[in-house]
Tab-separated table of C-alpha atoms in Angstrom:
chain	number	residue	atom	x	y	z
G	1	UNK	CA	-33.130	-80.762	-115.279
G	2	UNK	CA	-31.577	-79.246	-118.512
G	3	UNK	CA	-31.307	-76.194	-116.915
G	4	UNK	CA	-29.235	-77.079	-114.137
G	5	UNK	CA	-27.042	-79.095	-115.801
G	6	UNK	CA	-26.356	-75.955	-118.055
G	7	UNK	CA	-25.318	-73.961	-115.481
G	8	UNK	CA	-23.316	-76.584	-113.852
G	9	UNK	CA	-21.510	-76.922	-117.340
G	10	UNK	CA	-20.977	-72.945	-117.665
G	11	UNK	CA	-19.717	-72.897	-114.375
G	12	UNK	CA	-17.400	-75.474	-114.190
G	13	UNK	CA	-15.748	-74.485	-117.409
G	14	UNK	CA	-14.905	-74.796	-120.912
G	15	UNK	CA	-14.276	-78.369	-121.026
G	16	UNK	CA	-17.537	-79.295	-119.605
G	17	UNK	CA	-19.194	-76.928	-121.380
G	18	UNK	CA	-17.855	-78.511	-124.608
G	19	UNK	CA	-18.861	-81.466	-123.709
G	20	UNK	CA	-22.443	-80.741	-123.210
G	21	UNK	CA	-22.531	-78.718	-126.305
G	22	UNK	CA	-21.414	-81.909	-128.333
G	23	UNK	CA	-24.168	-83.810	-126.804
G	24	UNK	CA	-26.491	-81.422	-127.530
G	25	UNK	CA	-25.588	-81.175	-130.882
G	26	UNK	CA	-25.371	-84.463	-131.426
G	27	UNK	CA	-29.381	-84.758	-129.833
G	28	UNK	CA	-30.285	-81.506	-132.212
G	29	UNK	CA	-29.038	-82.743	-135.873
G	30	UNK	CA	-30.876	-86.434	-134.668
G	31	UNK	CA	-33.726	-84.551	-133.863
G	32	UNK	CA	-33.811	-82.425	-137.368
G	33	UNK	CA	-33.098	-85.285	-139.989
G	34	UNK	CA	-35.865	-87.161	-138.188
G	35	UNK	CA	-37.609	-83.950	-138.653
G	36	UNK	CA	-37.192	-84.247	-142.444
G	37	UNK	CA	-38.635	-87.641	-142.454
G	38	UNK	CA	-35.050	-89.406	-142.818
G	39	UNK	CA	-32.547	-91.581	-140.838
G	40	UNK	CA	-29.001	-90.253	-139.489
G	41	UNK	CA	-27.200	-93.699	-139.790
G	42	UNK	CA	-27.103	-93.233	-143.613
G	43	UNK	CA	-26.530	-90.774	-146.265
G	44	UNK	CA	-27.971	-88.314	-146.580
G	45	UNK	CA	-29.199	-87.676	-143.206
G	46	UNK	CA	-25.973	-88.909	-142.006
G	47	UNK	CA	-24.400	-85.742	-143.199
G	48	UNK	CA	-26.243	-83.272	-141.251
G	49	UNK	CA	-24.310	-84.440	-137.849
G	50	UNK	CA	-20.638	-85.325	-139.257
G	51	UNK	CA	-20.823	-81.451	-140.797
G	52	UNK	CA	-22.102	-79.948	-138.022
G	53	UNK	CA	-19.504	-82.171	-135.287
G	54	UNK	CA	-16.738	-81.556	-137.968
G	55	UNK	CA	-17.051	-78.008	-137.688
G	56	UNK	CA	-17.638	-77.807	-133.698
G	57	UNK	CA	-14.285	-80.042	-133.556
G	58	UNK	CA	-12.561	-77.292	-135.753
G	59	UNK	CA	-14.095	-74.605	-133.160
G	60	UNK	CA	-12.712	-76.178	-130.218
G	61	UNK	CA	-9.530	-76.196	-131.829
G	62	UNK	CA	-9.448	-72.083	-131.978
G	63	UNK	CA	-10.292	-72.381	-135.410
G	64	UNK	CA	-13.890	-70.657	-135.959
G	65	UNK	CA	-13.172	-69.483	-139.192
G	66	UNK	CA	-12.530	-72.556	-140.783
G	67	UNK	CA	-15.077	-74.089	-138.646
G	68	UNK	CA	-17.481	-71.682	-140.769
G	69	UNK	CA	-16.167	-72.505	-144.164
G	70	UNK	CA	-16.577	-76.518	-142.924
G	71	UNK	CA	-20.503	-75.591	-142.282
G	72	UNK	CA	-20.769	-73.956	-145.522
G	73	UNK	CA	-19.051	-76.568	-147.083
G	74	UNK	CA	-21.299	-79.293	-145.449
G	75	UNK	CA	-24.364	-77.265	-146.168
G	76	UNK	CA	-23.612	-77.520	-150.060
G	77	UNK	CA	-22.778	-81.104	-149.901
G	78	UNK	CA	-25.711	-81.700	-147.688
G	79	UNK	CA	-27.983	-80.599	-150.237
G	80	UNK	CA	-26.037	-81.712	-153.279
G	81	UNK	CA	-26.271	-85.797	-151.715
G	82	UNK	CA	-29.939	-85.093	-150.562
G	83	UNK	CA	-30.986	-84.339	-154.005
G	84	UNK	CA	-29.167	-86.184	-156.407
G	85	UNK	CA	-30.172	-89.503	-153.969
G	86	UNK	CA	-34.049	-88.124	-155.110
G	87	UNK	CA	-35.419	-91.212	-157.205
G	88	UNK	CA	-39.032	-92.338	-157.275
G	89	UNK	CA	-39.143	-94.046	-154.214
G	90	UNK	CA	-38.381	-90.468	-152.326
G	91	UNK	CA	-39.284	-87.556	-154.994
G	92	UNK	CA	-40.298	-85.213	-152.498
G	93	UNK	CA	-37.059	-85.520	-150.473
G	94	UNK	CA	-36.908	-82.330	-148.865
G	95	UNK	CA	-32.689	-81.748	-149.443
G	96	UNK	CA	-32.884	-77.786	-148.627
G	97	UNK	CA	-34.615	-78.444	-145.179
G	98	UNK	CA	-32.302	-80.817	-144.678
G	99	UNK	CA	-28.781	-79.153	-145.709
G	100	UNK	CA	-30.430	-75.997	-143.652
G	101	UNK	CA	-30.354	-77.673	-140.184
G	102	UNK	CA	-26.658	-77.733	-141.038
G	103	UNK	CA	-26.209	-73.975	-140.471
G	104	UNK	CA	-29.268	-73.729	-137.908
G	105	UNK	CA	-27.957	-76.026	-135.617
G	106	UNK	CA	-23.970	-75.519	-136.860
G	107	UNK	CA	-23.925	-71.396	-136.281
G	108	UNK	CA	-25.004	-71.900	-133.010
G	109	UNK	CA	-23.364	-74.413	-131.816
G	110	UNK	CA	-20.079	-72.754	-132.642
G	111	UNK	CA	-21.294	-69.839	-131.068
G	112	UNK	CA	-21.685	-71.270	-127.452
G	113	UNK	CA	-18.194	-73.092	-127.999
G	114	UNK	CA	-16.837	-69.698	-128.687
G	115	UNK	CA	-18.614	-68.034	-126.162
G	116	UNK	CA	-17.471	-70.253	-123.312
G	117	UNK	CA	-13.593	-70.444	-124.272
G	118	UNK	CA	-12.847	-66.820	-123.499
G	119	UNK	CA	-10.785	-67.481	-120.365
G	120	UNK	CA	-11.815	-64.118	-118.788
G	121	UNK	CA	-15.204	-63.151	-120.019
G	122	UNK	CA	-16.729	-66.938	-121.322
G	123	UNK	CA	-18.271	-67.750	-118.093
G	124	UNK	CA	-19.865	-64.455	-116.998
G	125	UNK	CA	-21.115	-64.452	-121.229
G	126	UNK	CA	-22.868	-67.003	-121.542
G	127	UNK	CA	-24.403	-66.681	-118.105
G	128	UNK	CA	-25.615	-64.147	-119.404
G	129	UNK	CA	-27.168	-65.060	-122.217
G	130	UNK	CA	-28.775	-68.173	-120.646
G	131	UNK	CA	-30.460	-65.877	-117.863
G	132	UNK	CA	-31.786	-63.753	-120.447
G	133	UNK	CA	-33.056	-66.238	-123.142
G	134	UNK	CA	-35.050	-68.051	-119.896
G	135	UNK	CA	-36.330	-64.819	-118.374
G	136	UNK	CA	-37.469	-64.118	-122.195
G	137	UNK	CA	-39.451	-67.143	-122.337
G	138	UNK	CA	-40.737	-67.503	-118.376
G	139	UNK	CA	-41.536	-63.630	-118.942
G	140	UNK	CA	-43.863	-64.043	-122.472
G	141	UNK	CA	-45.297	-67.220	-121.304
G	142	UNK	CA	-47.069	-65.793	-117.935
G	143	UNK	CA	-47.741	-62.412	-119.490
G	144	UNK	CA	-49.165	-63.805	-122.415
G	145	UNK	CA	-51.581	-66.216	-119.836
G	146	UNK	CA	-52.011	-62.930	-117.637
G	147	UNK	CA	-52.963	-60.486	-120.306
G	148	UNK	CA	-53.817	-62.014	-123.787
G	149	UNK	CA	-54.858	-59.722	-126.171
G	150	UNK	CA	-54.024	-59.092	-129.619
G	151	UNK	CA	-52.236	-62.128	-131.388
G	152	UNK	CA	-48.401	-61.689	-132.780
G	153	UNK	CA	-48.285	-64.134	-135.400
G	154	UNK	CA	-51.490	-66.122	-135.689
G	155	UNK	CA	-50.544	-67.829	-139.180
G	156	UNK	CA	-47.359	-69.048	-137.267
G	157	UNK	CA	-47.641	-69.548	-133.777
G	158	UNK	CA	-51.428	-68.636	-132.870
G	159	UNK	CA	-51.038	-68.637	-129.010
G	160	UNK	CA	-48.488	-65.825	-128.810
G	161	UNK	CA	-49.641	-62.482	-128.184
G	162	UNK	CA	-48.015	-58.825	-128.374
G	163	UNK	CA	-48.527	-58.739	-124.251
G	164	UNK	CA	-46.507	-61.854	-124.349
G	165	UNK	CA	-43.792	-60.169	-126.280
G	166	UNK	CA	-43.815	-57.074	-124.284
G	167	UNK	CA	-43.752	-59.126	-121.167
G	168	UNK	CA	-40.938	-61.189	-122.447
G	169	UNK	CA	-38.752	-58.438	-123.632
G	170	UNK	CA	-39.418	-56.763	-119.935
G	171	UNK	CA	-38.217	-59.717	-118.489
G	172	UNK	CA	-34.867	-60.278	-120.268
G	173	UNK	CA	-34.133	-56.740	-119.750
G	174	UNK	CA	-34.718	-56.662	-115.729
G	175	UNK	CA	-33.123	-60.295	-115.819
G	176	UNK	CA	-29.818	-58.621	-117.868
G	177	UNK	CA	-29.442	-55.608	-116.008
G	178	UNK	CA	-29.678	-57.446	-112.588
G	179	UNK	CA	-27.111	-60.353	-114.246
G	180	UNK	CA	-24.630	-57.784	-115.021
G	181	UNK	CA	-24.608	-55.846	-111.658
G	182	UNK	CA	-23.709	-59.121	-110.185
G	183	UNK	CA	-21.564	-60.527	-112.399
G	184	UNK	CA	-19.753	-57.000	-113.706
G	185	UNK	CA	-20.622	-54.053	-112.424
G	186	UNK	CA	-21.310	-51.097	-114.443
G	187	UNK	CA	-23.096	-50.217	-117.583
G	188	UNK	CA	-26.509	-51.054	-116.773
G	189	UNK	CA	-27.830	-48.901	-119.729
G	190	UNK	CA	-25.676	-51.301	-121.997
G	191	UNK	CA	-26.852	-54.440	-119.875
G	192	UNK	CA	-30.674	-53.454	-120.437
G	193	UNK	CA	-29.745	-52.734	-124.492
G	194	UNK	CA	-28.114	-55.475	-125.170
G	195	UNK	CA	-30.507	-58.029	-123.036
G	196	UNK	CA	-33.141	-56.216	-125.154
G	197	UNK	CA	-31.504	-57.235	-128.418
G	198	UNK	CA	-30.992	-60.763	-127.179
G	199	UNK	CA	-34.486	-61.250	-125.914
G	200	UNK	CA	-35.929	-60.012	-129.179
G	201	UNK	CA	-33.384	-62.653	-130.661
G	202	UNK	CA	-34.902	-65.179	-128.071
G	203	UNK	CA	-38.578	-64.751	-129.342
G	204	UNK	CA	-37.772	-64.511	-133.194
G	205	UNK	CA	-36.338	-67.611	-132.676
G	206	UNK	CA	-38.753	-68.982	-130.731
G	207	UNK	CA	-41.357	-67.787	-134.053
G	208	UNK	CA	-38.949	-69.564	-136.421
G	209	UNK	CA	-39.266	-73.116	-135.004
G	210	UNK	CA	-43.109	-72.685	-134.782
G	211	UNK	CA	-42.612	-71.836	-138.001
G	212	UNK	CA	-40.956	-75.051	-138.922
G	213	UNK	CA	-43.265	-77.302	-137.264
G	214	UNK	CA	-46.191	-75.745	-139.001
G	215	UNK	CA	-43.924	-76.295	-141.867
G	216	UNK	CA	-43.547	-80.123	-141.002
G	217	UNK	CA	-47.111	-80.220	-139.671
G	218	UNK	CA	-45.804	-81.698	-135.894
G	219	UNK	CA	-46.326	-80.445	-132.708
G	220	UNK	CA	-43.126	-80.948	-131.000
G	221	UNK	CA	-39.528	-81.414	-132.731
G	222	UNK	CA	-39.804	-85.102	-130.830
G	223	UNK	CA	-40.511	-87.201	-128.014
G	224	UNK	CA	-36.871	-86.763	-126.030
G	225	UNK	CA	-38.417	-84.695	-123.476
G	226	UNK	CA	-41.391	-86.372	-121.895
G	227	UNK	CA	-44.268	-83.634	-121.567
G	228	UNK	CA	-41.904	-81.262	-123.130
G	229	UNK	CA	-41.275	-81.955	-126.632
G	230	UNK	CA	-37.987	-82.212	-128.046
G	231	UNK	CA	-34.290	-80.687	-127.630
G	232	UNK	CA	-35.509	-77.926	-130.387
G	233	UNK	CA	-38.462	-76.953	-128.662
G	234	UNK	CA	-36.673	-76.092	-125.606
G	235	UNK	CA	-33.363	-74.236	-127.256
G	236	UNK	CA	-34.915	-71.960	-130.237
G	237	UNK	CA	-34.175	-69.045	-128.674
G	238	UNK	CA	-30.727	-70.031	-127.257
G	239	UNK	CA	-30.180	-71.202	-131.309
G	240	UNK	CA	-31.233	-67.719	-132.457
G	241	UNK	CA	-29.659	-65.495	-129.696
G	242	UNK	CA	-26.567	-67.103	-129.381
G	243	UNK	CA	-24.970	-66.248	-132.484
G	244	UNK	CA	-25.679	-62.272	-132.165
G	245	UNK	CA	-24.107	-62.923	-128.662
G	246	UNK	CA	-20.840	-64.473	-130.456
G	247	UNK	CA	-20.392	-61.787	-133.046
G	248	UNK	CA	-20.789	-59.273	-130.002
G	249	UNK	CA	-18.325	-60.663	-128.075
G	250	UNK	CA	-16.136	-60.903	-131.127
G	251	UNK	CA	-16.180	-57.077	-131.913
G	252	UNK	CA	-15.724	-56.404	-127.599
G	253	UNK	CA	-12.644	-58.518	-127.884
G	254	UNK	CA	-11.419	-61.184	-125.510
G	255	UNK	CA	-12.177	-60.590	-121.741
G	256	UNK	CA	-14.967	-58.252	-122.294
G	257	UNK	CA	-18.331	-58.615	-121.006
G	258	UNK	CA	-21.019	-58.595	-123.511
G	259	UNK	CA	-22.373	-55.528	-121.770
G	260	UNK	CA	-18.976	-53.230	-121.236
């Protein structure tokens, strides 16, 4: 279901799209102060959504730059509140987990906003990026169950294996190049490198948040997806691949497709 409304939301345009990135966001910074063992109605896990909203807000204004100084800025006053409200009761308050979702979630959030209000190129972008990301994971998951083999990261994530990987990366790449000949033809060599990068982008990220949970001893982010896990689980590699795909499109220039 998250996946179609995605698409419906890329499609129908930047408005939309906005609007599902807020809610997302929104869902994301809930998910990672309850994460950290703390509440989001008061300080100081309160702080991790108003920075992160308060920069997307500046975003959608045309304003990324300052939207990055207001992460930056909420990541230091994250961390400042989290630690000086340490007192016996909470003495293992974790205030650099918690000021880090800040820029986790807040990098990539402004990312997909920026990605998606290019008037010429958004659309086609962040199509793009989706397709790959999913082919990434749909690709790794059945080779990894096909193949097995050798493990990538067994003190992380003990399930994923370097067939996995290779399977994954094979898939974002056939899933990019095809993308682009529909959406833009031309530059299929580009397509396949730069679905590459963003693949690799979709399993490191995919590594981090195993990472984390082994790091919070949980197996899912949360309960918000039944079966499923939470909104994290399902958008780690989205969260790591969509800011390369920003600062891409940023150096193309408006109306460019990532791949051109």
């Amino acid at each position: 279901m998250l996946g179609p409304a995605a698409l419906a939301c890329i499609w129908l345009g930047a408005e939309p799209w906005t609007l599902l990135i807020a809610i997302a966001v929104a869902l994301l910074t809930w998910e990672w102060v309850h994460l950290c063992g703390l509440r989001t109605r008061v300080l100081p896990g309160l702080a991790v959504p108003v920075a992160v909203l308060a920069a997307g807000v500046l975003a959608v204004a045309e304003h990324p730059r300052a939207a990055l100084v207001a992460l930056a800025i909420g990541w230091a006053l994250t961390w400042w509140t989290a630690a000086r409200m340490r007192g016996p009761d909470r003495p293992q308050q974790p205030a650099g987990w918690l000021a880090a979702g800040v820029l986790y979630i807040g990098i990539a959030g402004i990312a997909l906003i920026e990605l998606r209000h290019d008037n010429y190129a958004g659309r086609a972008n962040v199509l793009f990026l989706f397709l790959v990301v999913w082919a990434s994971d749909i690709g790794a998951y059945m080779a990894g169950r096909a193949f097995g083999g050798p493990k990538l990261a067994p003190a992380i994530s003990p399930n994923k294996t370097w067939s996995g990987a290779a399977g994954g990366l094979a898939s974002a790449v056939l899933v990019g190049v095809a993308t682009a000949a529909v959406l833009a033809p031309g530059g299929a060599s580009r397509a396949a490198a730069v679905a590459a990068m963003l693949g690799v982008m979709a399993q490191a990220g995919d590594l981090i948040e195993s990472w984390i949970k082994r790091r919070f001893d949980v197996k899912d982010t949360s309960s918000l997806i039944p079966g499923h896990g939470g909104l994290l689980d399902r958008l780690d590699g989205v969260i790591a691949a969509a800011p390369v795909a920003a600062l891409l499109a940023f150096a193309l220039g408006q109306g460019q497709p990532l791949w051109r």
